[in-house]
PDB file of C-alpha atoms in Angstrom:
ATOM      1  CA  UNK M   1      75.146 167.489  95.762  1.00 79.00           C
ATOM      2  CA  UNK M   2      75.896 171.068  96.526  1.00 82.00           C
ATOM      3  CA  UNK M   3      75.057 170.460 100.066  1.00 86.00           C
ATOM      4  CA  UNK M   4      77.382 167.504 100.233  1.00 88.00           C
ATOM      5  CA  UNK M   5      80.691 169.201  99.184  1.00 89.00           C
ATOM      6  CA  UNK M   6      79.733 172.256 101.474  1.00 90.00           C
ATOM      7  CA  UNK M   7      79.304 169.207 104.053  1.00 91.00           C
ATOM      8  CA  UNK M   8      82.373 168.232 102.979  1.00 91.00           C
ATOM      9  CA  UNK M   9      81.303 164.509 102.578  1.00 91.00           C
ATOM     10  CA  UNK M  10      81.712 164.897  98.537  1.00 90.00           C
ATOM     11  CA  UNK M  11      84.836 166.241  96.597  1.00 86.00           C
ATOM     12  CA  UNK M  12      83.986 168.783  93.808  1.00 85.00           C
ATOM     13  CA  UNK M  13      84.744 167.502  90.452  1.00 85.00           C
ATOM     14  CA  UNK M  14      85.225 170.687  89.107  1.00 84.00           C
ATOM     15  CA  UNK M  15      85.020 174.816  90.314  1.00 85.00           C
ATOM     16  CA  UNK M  16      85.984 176.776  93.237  1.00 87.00           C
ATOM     17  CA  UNK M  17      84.404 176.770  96.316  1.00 88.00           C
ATOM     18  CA  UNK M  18      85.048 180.105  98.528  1.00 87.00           C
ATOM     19  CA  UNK M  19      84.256 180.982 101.761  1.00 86.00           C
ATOM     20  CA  UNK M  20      84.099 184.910 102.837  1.00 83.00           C
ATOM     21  CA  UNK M  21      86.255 185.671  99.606  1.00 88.00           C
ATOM     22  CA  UNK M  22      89.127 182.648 100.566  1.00 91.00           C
ATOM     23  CA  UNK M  23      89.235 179.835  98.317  1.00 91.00           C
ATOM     24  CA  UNK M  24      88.746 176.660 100.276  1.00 91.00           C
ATOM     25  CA  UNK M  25      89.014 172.629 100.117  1.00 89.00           C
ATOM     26  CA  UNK M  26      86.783 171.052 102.068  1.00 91.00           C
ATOM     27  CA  UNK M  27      87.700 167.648 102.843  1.00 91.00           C
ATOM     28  CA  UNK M  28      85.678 166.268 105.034  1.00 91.00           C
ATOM     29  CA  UNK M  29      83.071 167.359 107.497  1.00 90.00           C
ATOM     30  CA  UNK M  30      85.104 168.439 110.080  1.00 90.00           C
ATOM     31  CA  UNK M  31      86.785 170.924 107.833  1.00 91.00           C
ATOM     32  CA  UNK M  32      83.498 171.958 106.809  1.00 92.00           C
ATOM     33  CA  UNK M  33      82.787 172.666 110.373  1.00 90.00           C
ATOM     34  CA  UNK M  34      85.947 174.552 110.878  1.00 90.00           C
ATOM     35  CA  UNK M  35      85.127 176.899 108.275  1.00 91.00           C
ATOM     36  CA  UNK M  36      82.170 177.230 109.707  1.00 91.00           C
ATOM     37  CA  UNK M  37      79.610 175.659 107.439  1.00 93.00           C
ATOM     38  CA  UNK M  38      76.519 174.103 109.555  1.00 92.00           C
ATOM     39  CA  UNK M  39      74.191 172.401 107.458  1.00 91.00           C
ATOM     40  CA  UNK M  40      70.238 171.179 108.973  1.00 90.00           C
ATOM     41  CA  UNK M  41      69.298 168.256 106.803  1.00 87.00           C
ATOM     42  CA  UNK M  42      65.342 167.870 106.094  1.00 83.00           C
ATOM     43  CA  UNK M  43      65.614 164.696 108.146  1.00 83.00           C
ATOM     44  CA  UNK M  44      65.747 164.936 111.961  1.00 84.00           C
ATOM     45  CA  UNK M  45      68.974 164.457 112.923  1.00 85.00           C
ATOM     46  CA  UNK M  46      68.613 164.103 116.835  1.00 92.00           C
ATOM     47  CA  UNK M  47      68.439 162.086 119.462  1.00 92.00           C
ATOM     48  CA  UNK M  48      65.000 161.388 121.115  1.00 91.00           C
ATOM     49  CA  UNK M  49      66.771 159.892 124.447  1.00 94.00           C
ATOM     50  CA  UNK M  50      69.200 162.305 125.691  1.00 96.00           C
ATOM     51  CA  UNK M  51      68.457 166.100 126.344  1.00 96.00           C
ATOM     52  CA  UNK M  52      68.283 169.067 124.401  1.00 97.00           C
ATOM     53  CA  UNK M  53      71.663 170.446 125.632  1.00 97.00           C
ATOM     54  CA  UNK M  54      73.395 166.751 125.362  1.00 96.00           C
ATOM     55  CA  UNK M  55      72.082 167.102 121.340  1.00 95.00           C
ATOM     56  CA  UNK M  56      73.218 170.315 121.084  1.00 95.00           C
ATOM     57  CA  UNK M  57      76.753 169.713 121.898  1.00 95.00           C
ATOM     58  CA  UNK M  58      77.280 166.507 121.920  1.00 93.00           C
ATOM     59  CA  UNK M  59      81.072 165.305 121.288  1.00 90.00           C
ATOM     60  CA  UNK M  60      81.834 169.513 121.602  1.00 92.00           C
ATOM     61  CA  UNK M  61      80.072 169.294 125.628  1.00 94.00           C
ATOM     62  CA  UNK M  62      82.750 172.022 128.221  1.00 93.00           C
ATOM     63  CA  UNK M  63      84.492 169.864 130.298  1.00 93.00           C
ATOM     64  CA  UNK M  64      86.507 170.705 133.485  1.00 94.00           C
ATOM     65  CA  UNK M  65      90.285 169.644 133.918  1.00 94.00           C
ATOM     66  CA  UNK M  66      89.810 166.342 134.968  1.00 95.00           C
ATOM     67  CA  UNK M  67      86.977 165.400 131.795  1.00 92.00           C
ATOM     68  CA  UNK M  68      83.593 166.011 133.798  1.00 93.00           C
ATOM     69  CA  UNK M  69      80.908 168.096 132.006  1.00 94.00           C
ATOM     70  CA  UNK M  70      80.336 171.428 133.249  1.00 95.00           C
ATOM     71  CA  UNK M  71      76.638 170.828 133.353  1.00 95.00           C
ATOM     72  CA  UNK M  72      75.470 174.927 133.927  1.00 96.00           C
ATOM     73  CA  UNK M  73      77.880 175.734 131.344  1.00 97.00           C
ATOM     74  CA  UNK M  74      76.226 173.283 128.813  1.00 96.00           C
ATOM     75  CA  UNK M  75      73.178 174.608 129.584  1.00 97.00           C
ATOM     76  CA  UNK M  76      73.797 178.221 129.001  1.00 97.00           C
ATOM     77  CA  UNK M  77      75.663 177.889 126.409  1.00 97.00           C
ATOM     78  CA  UNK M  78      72.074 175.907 124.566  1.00 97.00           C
ATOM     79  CA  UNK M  79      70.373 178.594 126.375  1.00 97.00           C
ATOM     80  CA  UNK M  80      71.659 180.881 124.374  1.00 96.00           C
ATOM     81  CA  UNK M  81      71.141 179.459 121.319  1.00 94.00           C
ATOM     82  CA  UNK M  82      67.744 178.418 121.779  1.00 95.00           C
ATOM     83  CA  UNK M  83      67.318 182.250 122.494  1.00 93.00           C
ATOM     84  CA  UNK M  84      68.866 183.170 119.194  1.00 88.00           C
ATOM     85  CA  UNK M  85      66.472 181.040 117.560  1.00 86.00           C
ATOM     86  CA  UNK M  86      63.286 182.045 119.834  1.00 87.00           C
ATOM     87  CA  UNK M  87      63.007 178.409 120.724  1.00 90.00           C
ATOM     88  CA  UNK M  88      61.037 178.159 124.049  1.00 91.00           C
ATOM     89  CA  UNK M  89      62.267 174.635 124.828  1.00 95.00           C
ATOM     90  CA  UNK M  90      64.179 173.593 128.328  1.00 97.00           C
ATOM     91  CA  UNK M  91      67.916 172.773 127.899  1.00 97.00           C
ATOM     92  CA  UNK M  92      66.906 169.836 130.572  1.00 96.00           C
ATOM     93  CA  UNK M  93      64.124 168.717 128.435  1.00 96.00           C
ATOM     94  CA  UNK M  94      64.131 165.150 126.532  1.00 96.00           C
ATOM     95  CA  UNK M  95      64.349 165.385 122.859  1.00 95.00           C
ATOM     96  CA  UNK M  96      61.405 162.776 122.507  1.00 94.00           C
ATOM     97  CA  UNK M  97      58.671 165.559 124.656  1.00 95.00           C
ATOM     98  CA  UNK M  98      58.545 168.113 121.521  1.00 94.00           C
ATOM     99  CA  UNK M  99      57.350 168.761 118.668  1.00 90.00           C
ATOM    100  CA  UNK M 100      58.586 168.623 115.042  1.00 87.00           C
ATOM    101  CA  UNK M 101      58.612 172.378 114.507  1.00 86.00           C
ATOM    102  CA  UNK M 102      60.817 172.670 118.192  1.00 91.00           C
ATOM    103  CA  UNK M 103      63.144 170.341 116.935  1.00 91.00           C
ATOM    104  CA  UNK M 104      63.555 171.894 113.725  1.00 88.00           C
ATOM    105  CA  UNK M 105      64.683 174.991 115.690  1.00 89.00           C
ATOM    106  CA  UNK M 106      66.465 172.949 117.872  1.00 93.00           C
ATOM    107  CA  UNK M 107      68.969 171.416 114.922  1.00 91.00           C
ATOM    108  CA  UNK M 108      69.021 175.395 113.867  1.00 89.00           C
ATOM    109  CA  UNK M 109      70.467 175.932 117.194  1.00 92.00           C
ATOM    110  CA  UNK M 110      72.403 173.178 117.102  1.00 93.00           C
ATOM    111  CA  UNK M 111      73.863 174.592 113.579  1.00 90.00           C
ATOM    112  CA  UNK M 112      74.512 178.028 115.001  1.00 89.00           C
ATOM    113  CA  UNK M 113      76.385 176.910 118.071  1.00 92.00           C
ATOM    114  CA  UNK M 114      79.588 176.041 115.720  1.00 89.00           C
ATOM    115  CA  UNK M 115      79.703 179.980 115.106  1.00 86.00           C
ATOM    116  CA  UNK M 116      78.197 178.920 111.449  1.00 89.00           C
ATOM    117  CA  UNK M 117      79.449 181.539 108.921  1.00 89.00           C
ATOM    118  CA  UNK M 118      77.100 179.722 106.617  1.00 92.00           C
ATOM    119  CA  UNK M 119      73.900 177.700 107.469  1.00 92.00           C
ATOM    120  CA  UNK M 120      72.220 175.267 104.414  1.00 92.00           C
ATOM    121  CA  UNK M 121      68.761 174.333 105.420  1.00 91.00           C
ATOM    122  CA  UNK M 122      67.110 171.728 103.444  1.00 90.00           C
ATOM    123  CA  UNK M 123      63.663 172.194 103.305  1.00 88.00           C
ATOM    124  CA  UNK M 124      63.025 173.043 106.521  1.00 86.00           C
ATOM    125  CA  UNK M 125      59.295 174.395 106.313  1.00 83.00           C
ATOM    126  CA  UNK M 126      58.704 171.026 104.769  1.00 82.00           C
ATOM    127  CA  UNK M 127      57.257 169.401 107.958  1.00 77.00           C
ATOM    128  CA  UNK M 128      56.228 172.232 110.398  1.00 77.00           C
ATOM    129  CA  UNK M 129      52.978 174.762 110.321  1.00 79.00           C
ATOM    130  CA  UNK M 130      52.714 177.366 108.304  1.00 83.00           C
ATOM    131  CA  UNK M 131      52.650 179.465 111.445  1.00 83.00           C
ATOM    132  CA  UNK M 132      56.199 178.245 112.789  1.00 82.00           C
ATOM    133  CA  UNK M 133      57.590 178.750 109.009  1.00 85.00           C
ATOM    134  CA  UNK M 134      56.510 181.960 108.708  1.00 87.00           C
ATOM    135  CA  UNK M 135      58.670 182.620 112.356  1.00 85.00           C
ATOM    136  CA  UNK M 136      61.477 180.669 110.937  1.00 87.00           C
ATOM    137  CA  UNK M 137      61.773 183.643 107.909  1.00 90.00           C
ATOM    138  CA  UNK M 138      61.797 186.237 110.402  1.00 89.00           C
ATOM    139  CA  UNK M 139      64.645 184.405 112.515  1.00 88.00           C
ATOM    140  CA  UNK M 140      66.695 183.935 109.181  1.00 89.00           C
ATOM    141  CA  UNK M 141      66.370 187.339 108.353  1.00 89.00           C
ATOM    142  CA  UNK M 142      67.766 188.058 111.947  1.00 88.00           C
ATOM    143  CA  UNK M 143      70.719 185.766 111.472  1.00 87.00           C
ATOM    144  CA  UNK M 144      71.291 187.253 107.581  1.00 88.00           C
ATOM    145  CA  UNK M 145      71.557 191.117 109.483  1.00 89.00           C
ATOM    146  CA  UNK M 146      73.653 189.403 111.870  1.00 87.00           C
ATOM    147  CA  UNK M 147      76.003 188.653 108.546  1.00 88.00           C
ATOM    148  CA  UNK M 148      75.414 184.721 108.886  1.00 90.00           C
ATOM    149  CA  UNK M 149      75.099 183.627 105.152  1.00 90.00           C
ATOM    150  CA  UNK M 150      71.929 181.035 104.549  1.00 91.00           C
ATOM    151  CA  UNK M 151      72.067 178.612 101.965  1.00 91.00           C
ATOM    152  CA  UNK M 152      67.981 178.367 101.729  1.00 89.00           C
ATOM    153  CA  UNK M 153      66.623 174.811  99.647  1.00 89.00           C
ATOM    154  CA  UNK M 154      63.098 174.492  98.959  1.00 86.00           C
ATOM    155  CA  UNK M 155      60.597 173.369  95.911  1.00 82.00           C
ATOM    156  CA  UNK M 156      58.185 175.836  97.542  1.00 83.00           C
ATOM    157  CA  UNK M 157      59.308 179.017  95.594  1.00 82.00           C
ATOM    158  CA  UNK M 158      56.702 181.786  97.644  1.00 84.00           C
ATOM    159  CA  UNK M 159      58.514 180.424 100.693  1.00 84.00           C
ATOM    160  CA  UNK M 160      62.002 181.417  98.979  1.00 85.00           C
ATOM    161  CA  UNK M 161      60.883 184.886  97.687  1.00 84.00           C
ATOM    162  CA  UNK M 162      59.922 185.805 100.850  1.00 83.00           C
ATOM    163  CA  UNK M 163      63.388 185.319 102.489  1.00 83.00           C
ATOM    164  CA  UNK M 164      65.988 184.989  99.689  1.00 86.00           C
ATOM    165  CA  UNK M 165      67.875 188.275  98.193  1.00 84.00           C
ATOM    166  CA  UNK M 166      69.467 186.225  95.229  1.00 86.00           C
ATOM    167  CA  UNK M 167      67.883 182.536  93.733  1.00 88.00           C
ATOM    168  CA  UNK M 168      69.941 180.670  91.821  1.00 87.00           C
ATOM    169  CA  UNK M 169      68.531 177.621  90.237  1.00 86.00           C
ATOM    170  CA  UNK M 170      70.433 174.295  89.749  1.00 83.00           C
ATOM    171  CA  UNK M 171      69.047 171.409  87.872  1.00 83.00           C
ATOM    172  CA  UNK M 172      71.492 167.943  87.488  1.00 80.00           C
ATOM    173  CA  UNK M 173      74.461 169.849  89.382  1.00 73.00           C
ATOM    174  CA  UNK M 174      74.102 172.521  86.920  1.00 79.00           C
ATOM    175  CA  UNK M 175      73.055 176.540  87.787  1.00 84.00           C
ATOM    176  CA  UNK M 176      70.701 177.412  85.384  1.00 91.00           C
ATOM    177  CA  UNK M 177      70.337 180.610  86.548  1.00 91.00           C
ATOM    178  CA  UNK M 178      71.020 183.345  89.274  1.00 92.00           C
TER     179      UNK M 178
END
């Protein structure tokens, strides 16, 4: 639920939401985005039939003046976000060609290249190798020192101690406890 109103596809019922100290209303998901709220669901949310750049920006792609996409643009542009993310993957390279844990870091990317003030990950060490979650924590603690706030959701609480600097526990919409 909480990852829904920060999506801005549900309306709080009750509360305040605020975002770097500004009380906000998020709407709908292109608000969300505006404020700068990326979320990567658990579930792969990509395309396995265009590129890694076309996923990365789709419906956002540079265009020049007359609506053609600025192709070496796009791709430096996901260059640089598969950098911040240590992803090793090809901007060129088909979706379908890589692995789960790449395209995990791929959706990260994806989520960064809004300039996210806040990223929500949903379980996202739930499908790759303990080796690849154990890089993810050090990448999140990058983008934390970087002043990115992370949202972290996971049953797996030694994967959350290891990153989080304050836990706060909901159960049926409710915080139980910070």
């Amino acid at each position: 639920t909480l990852m829904k109103i920060l999506a801005g596809n549900y309306q709080q019922t009750s509360g305040k939401l605020f975002i770097r100290g500004k009380e906000v209303l998020l709407k709908n998901p292109f608000m969300a985005e505006r404020q700068g709220v990326a979320i990567v669901y658990q579930e792969l949310c990509l395309s396995d039939t265009i590129t890694v750049a076309e996923n990365m920006f789709m419906g956002r792609e540079p265009v020049n003046a007359i609506g053609l996409i600025k192709r070496k643009q796009l791709h430096q542009d996901t260059q640089k976000y598969l950098d911040m993310v240590k992803c090793k993957v090809q901007p060129d390279q088909l979706t379908k060609l890589l692995t789960i844990s790449e395209m995990q870091m791929v959706q990260i990317a994806k989520a960064l290249s809004i300039n996210a003030k806040i990223l929500v990950l949903d379980e996202p060490c739930s499908s790759i190798s303990e080796e690849d979650s154990e890089r993810l924590f050090e990448i999140l603690k990058d983008l934390r020192d970087r002043g990115i706030g992370i949202i972290y959701i996971d049953h797996r609480l030694e994967n959350i101690f290891k990153i989080a600097n304050r836990v706060t526990v909901f159960r049926d919409g409710e915080r139980v406890a910070t």
